[in-house]
Short mmCIF file of C-alpha atoms in Angstrom, two decimals:
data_model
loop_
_atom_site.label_atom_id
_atom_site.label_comp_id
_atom_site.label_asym_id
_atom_site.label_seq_id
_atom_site.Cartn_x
_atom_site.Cartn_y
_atom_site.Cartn_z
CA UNK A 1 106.29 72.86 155.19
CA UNK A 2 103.55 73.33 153.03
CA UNK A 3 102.90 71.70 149.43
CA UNK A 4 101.40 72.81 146.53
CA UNK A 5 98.69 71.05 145.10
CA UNK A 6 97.48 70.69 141.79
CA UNK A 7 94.18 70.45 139.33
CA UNK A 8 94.18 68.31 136.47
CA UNK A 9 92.15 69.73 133.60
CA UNK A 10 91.02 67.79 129.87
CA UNK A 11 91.27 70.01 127.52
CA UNK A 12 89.31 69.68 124.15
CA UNK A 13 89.78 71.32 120.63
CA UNK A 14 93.77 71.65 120.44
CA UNK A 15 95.53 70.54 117.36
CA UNK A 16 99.04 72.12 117.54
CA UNK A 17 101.73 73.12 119.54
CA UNK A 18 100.42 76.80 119.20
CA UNK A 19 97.16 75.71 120.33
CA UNK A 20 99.31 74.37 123.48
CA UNK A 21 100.80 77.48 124.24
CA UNK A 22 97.56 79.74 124.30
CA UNK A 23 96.37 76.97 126.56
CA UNK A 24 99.35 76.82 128.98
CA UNK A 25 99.70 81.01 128.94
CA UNK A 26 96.10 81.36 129.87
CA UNK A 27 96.16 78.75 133.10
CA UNK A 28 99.35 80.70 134.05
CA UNK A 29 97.62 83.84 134.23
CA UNK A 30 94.99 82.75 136.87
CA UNK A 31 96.10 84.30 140.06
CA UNK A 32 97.03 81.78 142.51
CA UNK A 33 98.95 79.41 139.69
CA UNK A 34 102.66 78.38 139.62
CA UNK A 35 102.93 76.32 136.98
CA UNK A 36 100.39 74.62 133.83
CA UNK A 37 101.75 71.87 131.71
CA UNK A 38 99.75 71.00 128.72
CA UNK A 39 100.14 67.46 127.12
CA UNK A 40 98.64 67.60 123.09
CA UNK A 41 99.05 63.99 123.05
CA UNK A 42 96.57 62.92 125.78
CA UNK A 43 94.34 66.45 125.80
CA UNK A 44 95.57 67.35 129.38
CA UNK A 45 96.21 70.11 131.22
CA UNK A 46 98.16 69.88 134.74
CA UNK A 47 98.46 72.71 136.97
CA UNK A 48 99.92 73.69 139.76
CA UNK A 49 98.93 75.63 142.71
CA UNK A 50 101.10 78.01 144.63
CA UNK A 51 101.00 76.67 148.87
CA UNK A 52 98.30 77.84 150.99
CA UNK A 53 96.33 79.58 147.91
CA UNK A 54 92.73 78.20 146.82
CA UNK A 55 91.76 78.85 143.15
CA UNK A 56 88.20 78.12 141.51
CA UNK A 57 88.12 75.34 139.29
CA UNK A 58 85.58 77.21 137.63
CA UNK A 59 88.67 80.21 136.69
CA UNK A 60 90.68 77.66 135.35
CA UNK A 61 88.07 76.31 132.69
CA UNK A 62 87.23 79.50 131.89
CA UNK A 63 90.27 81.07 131.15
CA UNK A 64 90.64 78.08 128.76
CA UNK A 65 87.45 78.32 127.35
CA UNK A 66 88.20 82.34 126.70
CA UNK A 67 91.03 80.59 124.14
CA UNK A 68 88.07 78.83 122.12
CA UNK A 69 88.76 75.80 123.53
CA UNK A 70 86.55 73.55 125.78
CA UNK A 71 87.59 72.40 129.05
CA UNK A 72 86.45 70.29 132.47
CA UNK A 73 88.34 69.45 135.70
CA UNK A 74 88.90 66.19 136.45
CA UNK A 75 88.13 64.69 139.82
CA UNK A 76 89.42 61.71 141.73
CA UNK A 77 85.74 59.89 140.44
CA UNK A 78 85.91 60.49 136.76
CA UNK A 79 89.62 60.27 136.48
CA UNK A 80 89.71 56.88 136.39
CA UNK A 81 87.35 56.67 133.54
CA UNK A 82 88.67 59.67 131.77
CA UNK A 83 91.09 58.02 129.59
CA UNK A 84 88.36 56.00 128.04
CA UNK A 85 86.31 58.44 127.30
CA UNK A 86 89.65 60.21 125.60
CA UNK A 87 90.02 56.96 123.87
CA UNK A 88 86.64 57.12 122.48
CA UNK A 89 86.83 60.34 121.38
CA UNK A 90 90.60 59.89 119.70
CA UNK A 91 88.95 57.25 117.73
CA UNK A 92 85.67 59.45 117.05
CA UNK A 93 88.05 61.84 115.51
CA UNK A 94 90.16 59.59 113.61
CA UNK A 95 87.10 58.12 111.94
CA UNK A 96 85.97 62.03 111.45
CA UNK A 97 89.21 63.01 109.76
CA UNK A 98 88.96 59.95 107.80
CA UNK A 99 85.60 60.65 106.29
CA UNK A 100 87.47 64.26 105.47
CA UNK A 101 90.26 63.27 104.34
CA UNK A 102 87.94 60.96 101.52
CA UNK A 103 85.41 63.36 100.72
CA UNK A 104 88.13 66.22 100.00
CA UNK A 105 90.23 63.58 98.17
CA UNK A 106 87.18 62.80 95.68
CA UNK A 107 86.61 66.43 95.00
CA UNK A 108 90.08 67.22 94.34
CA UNK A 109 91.53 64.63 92.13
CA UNK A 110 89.65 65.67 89.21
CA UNK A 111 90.51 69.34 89.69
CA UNK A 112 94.64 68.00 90.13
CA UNK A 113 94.10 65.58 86.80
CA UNK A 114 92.90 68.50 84.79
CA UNK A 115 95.27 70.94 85.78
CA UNK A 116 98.71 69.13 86.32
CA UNK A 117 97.92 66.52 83.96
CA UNK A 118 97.09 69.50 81.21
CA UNK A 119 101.10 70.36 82.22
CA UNK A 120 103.20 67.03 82.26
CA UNK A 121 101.00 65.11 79.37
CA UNK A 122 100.37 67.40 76.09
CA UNK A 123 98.43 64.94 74.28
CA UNK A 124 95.95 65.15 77.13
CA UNK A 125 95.73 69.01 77.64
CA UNK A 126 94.55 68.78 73.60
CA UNK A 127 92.26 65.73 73.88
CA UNK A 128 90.91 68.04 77.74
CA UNK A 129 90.55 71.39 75.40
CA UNK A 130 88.89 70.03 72.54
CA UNK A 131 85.99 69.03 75.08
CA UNK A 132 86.14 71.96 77.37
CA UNK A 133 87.10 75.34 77.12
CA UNK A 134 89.31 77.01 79.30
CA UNK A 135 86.56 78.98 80.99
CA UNK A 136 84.61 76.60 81.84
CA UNK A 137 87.45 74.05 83.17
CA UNK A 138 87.84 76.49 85.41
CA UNK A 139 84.38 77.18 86.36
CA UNK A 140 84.26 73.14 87.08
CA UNK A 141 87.69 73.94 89.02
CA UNK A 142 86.56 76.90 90.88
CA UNK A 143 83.24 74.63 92.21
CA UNK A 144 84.99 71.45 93.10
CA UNK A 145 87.75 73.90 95.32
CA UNK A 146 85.31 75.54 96.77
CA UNK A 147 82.89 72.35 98.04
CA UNK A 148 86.41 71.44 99.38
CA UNK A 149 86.88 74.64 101.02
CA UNK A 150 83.13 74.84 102.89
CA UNK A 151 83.07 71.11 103.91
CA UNK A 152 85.92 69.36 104.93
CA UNK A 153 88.12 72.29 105.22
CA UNK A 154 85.89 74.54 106.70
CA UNK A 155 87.53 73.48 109.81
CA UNK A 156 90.81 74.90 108.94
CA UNK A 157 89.23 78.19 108.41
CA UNK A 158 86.87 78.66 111.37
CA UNK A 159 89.30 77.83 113.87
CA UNK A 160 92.41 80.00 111.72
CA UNK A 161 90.69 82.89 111.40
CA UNK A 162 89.04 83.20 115.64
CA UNK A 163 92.41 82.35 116.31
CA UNK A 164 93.82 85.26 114.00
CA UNK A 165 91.02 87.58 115.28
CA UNK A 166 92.12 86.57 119.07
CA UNK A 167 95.89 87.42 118.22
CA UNK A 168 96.58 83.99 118.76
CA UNK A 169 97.48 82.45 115.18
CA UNK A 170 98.47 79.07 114.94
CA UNK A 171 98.21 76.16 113.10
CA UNK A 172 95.16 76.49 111.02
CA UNK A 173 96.12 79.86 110.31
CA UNK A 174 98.20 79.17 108.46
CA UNK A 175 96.38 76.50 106.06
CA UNK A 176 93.42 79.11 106.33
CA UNK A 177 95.56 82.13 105.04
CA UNK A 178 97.91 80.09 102.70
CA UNK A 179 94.48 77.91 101.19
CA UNK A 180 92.27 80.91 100.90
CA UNK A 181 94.76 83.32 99.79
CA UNK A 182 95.37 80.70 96.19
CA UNK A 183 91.96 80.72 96.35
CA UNK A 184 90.89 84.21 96.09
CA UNK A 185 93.40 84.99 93.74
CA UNK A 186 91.92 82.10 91.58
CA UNK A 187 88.68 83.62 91.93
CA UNK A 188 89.97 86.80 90.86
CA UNK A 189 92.23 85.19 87.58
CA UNK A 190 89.09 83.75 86.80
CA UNK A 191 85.49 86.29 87.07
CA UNK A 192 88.06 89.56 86.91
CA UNK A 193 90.98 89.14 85.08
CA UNK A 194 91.21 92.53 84.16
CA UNK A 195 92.19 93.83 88.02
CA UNK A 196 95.44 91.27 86.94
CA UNK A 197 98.69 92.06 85.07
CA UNK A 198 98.72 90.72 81.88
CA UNK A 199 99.97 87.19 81.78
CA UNK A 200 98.87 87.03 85.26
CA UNK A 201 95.45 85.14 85.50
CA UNK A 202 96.34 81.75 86.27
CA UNK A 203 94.66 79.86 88.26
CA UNK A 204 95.68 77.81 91.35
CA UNK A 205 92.69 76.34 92.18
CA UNK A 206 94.25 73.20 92.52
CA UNK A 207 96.93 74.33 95.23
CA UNK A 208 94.08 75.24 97.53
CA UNK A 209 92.46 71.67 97.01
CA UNK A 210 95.52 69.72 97.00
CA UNK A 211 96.87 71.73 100.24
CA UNK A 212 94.05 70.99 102.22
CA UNK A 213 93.53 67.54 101.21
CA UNK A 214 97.02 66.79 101.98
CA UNK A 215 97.25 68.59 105.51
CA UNK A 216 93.22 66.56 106.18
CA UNK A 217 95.75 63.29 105.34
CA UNK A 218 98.12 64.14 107.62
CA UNK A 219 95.37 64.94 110.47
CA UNK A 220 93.57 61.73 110.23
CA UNK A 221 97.25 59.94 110.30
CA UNK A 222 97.98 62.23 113.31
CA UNK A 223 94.61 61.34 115.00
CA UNK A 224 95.03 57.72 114.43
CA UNK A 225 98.57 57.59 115.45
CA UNK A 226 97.25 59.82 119.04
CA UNK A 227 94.73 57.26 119.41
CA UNK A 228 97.06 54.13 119.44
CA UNK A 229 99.49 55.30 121.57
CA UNK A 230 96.53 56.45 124.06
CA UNK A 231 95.70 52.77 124.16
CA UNK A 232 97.94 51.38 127.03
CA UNK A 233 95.60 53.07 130.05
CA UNK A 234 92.61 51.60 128.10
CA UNK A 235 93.83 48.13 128.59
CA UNK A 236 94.68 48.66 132.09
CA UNK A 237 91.19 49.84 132.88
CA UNK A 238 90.00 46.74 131.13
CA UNK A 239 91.24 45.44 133.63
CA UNK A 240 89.04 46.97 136.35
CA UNK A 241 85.79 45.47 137.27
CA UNK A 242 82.92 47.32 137.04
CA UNK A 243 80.84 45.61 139.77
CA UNK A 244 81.19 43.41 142.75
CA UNK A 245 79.18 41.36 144.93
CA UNK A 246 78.74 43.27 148.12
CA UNK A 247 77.22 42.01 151.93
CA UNK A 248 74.42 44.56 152.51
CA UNK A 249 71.78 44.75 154.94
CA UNK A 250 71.86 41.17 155.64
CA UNK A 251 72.13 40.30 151.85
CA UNK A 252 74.58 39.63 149.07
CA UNK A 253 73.85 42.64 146.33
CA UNK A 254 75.81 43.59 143.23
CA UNK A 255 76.97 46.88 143.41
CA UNK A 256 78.54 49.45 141.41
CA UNK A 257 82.76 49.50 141.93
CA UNK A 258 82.43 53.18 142.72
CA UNK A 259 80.04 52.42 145.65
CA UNK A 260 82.63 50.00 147.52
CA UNK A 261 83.19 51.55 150.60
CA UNK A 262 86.19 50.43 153.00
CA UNK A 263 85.20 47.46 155.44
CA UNK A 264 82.66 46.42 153.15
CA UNK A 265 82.55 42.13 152.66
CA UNK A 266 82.56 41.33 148.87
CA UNK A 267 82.10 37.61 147.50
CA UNK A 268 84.42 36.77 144.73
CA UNK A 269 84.00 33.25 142.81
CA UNK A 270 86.20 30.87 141.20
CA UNK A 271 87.06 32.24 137.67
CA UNK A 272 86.20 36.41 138.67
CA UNK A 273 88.42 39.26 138.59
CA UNK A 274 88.84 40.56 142.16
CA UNK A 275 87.48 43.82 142.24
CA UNK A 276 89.34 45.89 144.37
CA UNK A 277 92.08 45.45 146.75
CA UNK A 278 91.04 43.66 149.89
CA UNK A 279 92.18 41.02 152.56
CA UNK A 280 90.89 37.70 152.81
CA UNK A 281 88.19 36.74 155.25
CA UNK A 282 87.22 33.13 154.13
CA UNK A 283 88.49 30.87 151.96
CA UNK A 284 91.52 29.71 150.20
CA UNK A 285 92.05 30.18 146.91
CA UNK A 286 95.18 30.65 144.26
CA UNK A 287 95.06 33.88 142.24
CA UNK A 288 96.64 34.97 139.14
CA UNK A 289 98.59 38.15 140.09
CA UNK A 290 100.32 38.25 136.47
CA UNK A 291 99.08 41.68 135.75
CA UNK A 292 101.11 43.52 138.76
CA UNK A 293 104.21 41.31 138.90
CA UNK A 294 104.49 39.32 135.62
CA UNK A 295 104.17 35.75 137.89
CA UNK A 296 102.78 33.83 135.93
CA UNK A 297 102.54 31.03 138.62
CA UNK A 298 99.13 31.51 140.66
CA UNK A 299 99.56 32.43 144.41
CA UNK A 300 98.02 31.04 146.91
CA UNK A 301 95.66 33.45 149.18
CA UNK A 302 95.04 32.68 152.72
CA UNK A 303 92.68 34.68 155.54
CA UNK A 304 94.63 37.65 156.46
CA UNK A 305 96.26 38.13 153.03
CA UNK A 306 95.87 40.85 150.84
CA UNK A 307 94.77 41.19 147.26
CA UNK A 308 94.60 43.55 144.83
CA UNK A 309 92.11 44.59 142.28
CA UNK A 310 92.56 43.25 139.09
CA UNK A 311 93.87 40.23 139.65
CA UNK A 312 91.97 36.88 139.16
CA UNK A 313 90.86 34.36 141.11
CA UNK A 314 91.50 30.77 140.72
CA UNK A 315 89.93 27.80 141.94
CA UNK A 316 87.64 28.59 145.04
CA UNK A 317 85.44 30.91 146.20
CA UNK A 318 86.80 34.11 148.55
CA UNK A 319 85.32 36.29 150.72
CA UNK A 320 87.20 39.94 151.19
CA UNK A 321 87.13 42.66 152.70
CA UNK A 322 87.83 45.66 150.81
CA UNK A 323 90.87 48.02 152.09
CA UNK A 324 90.66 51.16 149.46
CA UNK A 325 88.10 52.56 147.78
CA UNK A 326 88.14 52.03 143.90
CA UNK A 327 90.26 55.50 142.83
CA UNK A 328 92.88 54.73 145.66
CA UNK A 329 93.23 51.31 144.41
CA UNK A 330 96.91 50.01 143.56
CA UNK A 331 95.61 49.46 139.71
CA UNK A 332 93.86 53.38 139.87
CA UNK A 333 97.46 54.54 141.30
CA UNK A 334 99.22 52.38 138.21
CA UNK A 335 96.66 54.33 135.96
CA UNK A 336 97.78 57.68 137.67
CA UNK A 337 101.33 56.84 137.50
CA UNK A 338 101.42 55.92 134.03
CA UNK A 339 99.45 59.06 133.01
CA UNK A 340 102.11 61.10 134.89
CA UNK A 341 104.99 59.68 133.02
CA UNK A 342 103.09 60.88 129.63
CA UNK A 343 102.78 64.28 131.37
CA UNK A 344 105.83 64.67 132.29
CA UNK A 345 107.61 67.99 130.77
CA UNK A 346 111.17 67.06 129.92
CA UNK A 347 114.00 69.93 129.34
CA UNK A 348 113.69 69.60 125.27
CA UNK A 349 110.11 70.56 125.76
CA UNK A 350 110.95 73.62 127.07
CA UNK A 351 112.81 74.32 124.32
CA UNK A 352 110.10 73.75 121.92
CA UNK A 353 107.65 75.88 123.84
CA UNK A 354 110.12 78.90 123.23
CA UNK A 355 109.67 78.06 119.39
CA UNK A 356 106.45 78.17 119.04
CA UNK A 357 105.94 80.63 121.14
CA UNK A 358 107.29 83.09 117.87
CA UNK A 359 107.04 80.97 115.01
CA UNK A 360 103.08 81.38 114.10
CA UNK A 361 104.06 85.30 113.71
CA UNK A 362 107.30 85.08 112.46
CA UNK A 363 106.12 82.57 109.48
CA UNK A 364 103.33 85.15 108.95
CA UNK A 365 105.98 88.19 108.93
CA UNK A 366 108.34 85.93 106.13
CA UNK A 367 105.12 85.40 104.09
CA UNK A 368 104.89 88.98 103.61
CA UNK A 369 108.00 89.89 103.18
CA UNK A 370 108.22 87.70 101.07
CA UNK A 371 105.02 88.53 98.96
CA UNK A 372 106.45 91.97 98.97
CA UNK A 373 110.18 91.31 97.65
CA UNK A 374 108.64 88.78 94.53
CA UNK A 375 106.60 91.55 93.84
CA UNK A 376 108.45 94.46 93.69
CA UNK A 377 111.38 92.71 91.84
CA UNK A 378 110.12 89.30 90.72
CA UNK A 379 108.47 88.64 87.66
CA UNK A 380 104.70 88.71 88.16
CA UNK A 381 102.25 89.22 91.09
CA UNK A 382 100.87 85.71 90.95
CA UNK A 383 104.54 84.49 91.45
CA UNK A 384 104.93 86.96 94.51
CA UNK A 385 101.33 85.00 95.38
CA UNK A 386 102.14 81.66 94.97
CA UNK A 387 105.80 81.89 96.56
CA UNK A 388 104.04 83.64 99.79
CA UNK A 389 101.63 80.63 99.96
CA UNK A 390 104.41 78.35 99.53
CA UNK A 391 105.69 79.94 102.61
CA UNK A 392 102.56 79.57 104.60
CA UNK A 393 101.68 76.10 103.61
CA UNK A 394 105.43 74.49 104.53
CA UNK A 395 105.10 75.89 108.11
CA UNK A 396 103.23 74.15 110.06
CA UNK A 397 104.65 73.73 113.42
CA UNK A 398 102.55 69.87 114.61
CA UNK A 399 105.22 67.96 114.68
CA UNK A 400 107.43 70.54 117.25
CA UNK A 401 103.91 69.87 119.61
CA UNK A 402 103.07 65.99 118.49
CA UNK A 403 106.78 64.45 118.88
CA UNK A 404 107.61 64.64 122.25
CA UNK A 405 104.29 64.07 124.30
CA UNK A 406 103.51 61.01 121.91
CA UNK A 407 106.99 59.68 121.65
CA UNK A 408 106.72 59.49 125.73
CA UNK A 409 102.87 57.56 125.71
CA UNK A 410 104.46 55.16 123.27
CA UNK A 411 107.29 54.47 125.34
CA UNK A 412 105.74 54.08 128.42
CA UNK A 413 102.45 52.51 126.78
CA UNK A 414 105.19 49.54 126.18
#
C-alpha cells in the first residue's frame, strides 16, 4: 500500500487567522495536494501529498508567495536549525513591534490629552483654548495622526489594502479601512467643512491614533507571547552539539555535526556533551542521560553500549562510533516530534477555519450596512461614520487564529 508523503513549508508574513486561510487555500490548490495545515503560532505550513504523485517544491512556494507572503521548504538539513532561526526572528519582531508600539504611543498621547481631556475636564478645554485655537489644535492633531499613520502603522495599511485588492481581506483590513476611514473624514471636518452637514465637522483624529496604537500594543504582546512559547525546541537544540572530534585520515579533526557520517570514530572527553548517538568502542565512562529519561543518577557506559546525542559524559574519556547521522538522531526525532504535536490540527480548529473563512467579508458587509442605516435614519453622517468604524475596529478575528496553535506549543513546550 502506498503512503503519502509530505513537504513542510515556513511560511513568513502571516498575522491572522485570515492570513492562515489564504495560505492553507492556496497549497490546496496545487495539483497533486491532499491536505495543507498551517500553524500561525510557529509560521508553518505542512502538506500533504496524494500517493504516487510528485509535486515541485518550487509550486508550493509559489502559490504562497502569489498570497504576498514569503515562503521556503524545509529540508531534513535545515530543519533542525529552523526553529532557531524562527526563534530569532519571533524575537526580531517582538523588539520591532515594541519600538512601534512606543513611537506611535508618543505621538498619540498628546493628540488623546487634547481631545478627550478637552471632554471629561472643562477647566482644561478653557485653560487648552485660551492658548490654541480650535483650528490649529487640529492642525497639530491632524500632523501627529498622520506621522502615526505613515510610520508605525503604515504596516496595517500596506498589507490591508494588497490584501483588499487580492480579494483576500483580513486582518489589517480591517484596522486599514476602520483607521483611515476616521481619518479621512477628519481631514475632511477639518480643510473642507463645507462638503459636511452642519454640526457635522468633528474631528476624530484621535480614534485613528488611539486605534492603531492600541492594536500595535496588542501585536508586540502577541509577538512576545509567540516567541515564549516557541522557546521549548530552542532549549532542546541547545542541547545539540555543534561539533565533534572525528578520526580522519589517520588523524583526530573537529568537524562540523552535520558532516558525521555513520561508522565514523568520534573522541568524546570527560565533561563533553556526546554529540550524536553512537556505541562505545573504548572506554568506560558514566554519563548523565537526564535529558531523555529524567535519571538523574549517571549510567555507566561500557564497549558495545549505545549512547545518544545530547547526553553528557562523566568521568573518562570515550571513544564512539556514531550510528545516525545528526537529523536522524533520537534528540532531532524529539525535535520533530515535539514540532508535530504543535502542528497538530485538532477538531475545534476546524471549526474556526469555517469562521474565518466568512468573517473578514461579513464584518465588512455589517460595516456598511451599518454606515448606511445611521445615515439614512440616525442623526448625523459623522455618527453613521464613527458607528461603522466602531464596527470595523472591534472585529478583529487574531485571537480565533492565535488561541489554539499557541495554547498547544505552551502545553507541550511544558
Amino acid at each position: 500500500m502506498t503512503q503519502s508523503t509530505g513537504i513542510n513549508l515556513a511560511v513568513h508574513g502571516m498575522n491572522c487567522a485570515a492570513c492562515v486561510r489564504h495560505v492553507e487555500n492556496a497549497l490546496k490548490s496545487v495539483d497533486g495536494v491532499e491536505a495543507a495545515f498551517v500553524n500561525l503560532a510557529n509560521a508553518k505550513a505542512y502538506v500533504t501529498l496524494q500517493p504516487d504523485v510528485q509535486v515541485q517544491e518550487e509550486l508550493l512556494v509559489k502559490a504562497i508567495e502569489q498570497k504576498g507572503f514569503n515562503a521556503h521548504v524545509l529540508t531534513a538539513e535545515n530543519e533542525l536549525t529552523a526553529p532557531a532561526a524562527a526563534q530569532q526572528a519571533l524575537n526580531k519582531e517582538a523588539q520591532k513591534k515594541k519600538r512601534q508600539f512606543i513611537f506611535a504611543a508618543i505621538l498619540t498621547l498628546p493628540v488623546f490629552i487634547t481631545d478627550m481631556g478637552s471632554h471629561l475636564i472643562p477647566p482644561f478645554a478653557h485653560w487648552l483654548h485660551s492658548h490654541i485655537t480650535t483650528t490649529q489644535l487640529g492642525i497639530w492633531q491632524f500632523v501627529l495622526a498622520t506621522l502615526v499613520i505613515l510610520f508605525p502603522g503604515r504596516d496595517f495599511f500596506t498589507l490591508g489594502m494588497r490584501a483588499l485588492l487580492s480579494r483576500s481581506p483580513d486582518m489589517n483590513s480591517l484596522v486599514a479601512i476602520g483607521a483611515g476611514s476616521a481619518w479621512l473624514y477628519s481631514i475632511v471636518a477639518l480643510f473642507t467643512p463645507q462638503l459636511l452637514p452642519l454640526g457635522a465637522n468633528h474631528l476624530y483624529f484621535e480614534a485613528a491614533a488611539v486605534v492603531i496604537t492600541l492594536i500595535l500594543l496588542g501585536k508586540y504582546l502577541e509577538a512576545r507571547a509567540k516567541g515564549q512559547t516557541g522557546e521549548a525546541i530552542t532549549r532542546l537544540l541547545r542541547l545539540q552539539s555543534h561539533t565533534a572530534r572525528v578520526h580522519r585520515k589517520e588523524q583526530w579533526v573537529d568537524l562540523p555535526i552535520d558532516q558525521i557520517a555513520v561508522g565514523d570514530r568520534i573522541l568524546v572527553r570527560a565533561g563533553e556533551a556526546i554529540p550524536i548517538d553512537a556505541i562505545v568502542l573504548e572506554g568506560q565512562s558514566h554519563v548523565n542521560e537526564a535529558m531523555i529519561t529524567g535519571e538523574s543518577m549517571p549510567i555507566t557506559k561500557n564497549p558495545n553500549d549505545s549512547v545518544i546525542g545530547g547526553t553528557i559524559n562523566g568521568n573518562a574519556t570515550l571513544t564512539i562510533q556514531a550510528t545516525h547521522v545528526s537529523s536522524q538522531s533520537t534528540l532531532a526525532n524529539i525535535i520533530r516530534l515535539v514540532e508535530s504535536a504543535q502542528a497538530t490540527k485538532l477538531p475545534v480548529q476546524n471549526k474556526v477555519d469555517a469562521v474565518t473563512a466568512w468573517f473578514v467579508p461579513i464584518v465588512l458587509l455589517v460595516a456598511a450596512v451599518v454606515f448606511l442605516g445611521w445615515w439614512l435614519a440616525g442623526p448625523s453622517l459623522n455618527y453613521a461614520v464613527v458607528t461603522a468604524v466602531a464596527v470595523l475596529i472591534v472585529a478583529c478575528p487574531c485571537a480565533m487564529g492565535l488561541a489554539v496553535p499557541t495554547s498547544i506549543m505552551v502545553a507541550t513546550g511544558r
